[in-house]
XYZ file of C-alpha atoms in Angstrom:
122
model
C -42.199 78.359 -45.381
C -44.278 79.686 -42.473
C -48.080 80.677 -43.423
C -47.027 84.290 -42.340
C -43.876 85.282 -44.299
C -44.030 88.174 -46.807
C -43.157 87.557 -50.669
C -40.260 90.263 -51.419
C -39.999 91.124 -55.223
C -37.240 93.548 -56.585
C -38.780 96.248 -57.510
C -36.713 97.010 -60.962
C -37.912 93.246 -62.032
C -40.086 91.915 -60.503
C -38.025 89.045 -59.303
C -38.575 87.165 -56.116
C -35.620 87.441 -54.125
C -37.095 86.382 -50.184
C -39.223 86.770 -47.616
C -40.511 89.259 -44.641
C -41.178 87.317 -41.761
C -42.834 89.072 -39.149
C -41.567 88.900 -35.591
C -42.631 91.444 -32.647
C -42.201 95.068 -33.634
C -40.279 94.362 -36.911
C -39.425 91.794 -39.410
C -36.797 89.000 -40.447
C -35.868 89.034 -43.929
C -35.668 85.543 -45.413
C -33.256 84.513 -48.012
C -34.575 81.849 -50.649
C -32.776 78.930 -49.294
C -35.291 79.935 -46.065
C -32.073 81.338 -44.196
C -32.733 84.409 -41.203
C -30.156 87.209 -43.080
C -31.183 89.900 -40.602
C -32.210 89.833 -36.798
C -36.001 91.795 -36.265
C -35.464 95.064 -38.153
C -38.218 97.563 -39.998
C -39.798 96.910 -43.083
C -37.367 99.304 -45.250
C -34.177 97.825 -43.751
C -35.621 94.011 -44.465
C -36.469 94.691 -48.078
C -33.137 96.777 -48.583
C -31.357 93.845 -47.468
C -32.902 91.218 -49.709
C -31.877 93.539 -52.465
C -28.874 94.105 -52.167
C -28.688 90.014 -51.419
C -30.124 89.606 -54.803
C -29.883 86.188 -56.357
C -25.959 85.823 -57.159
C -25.193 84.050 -54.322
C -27.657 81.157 -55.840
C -24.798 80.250 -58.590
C -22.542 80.330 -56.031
C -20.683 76.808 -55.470
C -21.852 75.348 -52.462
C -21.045 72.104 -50.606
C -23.728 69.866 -49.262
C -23.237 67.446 -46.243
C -23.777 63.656 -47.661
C -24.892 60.899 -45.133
C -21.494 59.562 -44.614
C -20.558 63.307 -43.041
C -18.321 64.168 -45.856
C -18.877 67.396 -47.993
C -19.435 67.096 -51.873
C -19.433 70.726 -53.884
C -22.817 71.300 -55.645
C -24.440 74.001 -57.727
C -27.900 75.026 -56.496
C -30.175 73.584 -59.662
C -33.570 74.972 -58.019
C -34.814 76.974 -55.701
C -38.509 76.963 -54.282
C -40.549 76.897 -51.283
C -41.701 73.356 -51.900
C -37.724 71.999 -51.728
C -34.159 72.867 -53.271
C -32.176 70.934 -55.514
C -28.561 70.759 -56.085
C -26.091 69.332 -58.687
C -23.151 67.759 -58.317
C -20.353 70.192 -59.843
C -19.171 68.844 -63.021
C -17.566 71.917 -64.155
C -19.317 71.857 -67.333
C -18.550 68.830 -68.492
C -21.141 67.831 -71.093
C -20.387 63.766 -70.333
C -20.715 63.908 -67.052
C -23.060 62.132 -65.159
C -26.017 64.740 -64.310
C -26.535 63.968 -60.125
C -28.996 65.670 -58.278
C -29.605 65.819 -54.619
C -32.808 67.175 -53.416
C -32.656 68.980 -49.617
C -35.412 70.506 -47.743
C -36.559 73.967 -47.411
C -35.315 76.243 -45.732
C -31.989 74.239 -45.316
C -29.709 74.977 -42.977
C -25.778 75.382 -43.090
C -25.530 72.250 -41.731
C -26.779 70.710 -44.702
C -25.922 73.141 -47.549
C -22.714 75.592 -46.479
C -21.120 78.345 -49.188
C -18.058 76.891 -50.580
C -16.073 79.844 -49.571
C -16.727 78.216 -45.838
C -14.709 75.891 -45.912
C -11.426 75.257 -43.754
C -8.261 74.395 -45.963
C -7.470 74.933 -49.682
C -10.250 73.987 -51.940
């Protein structure tokens, strides 16, 4: 997180759902994996965008890129500033082994993709 980015709360809750960042004349709103979602834009456009973003796309499933290159579908355990954390999917399973990866922040799509990105049946 850069020293300069805006906290943007919802206002109907209060929740934190990004970041302004400022650049030129405008700003970059910042999703809460530290991902650009808009180019420069104003203020109102930013913070309309981050709302409307909201936080479902956090309980998404995601895949993140292991060392070996392959891709291994995750949930997204935490979010903060300080790092992420993901879970391997387990479906639910109660007995299944709980395995978390930790990623940095922001992370890029290189690292941490939507599921719905990928190429081929799921």
């Amino acid at each position: 997180m850069e020293a300069d980015w805006i906290e943007h709360r919802r206002s109907i809750d209060g929740e934190r759902v990004g970041w302004m960042k400022p650049l030129g004349e405008g700003f970059v709103a910042i999703d809460l994996l530290g991902r650009p979602r808009t180019d420069v834009v104003e203020w109102m456009v930013a913070e309309q965008v981050l709302d409307d973003l909201g936080l479902g796309y956090l309980a998404d499933p995601h895949e993140l890129r292991l060392d070996d290159g392959s891709w291994l579908r995750v949930r997204i355990a935490e979010v903060s500033p300080v790092g992420i954390r993901v879970k391997k999917d387990d479906w639910g399973d109660m007995n299944a082994p709980q395995i978390y990866y930790a990623v940095p922040f922001p992370v890029t799509e290189e690292l941490l993709r939507p599921l719905s990105h990928r190429e081929g049946p799921a």
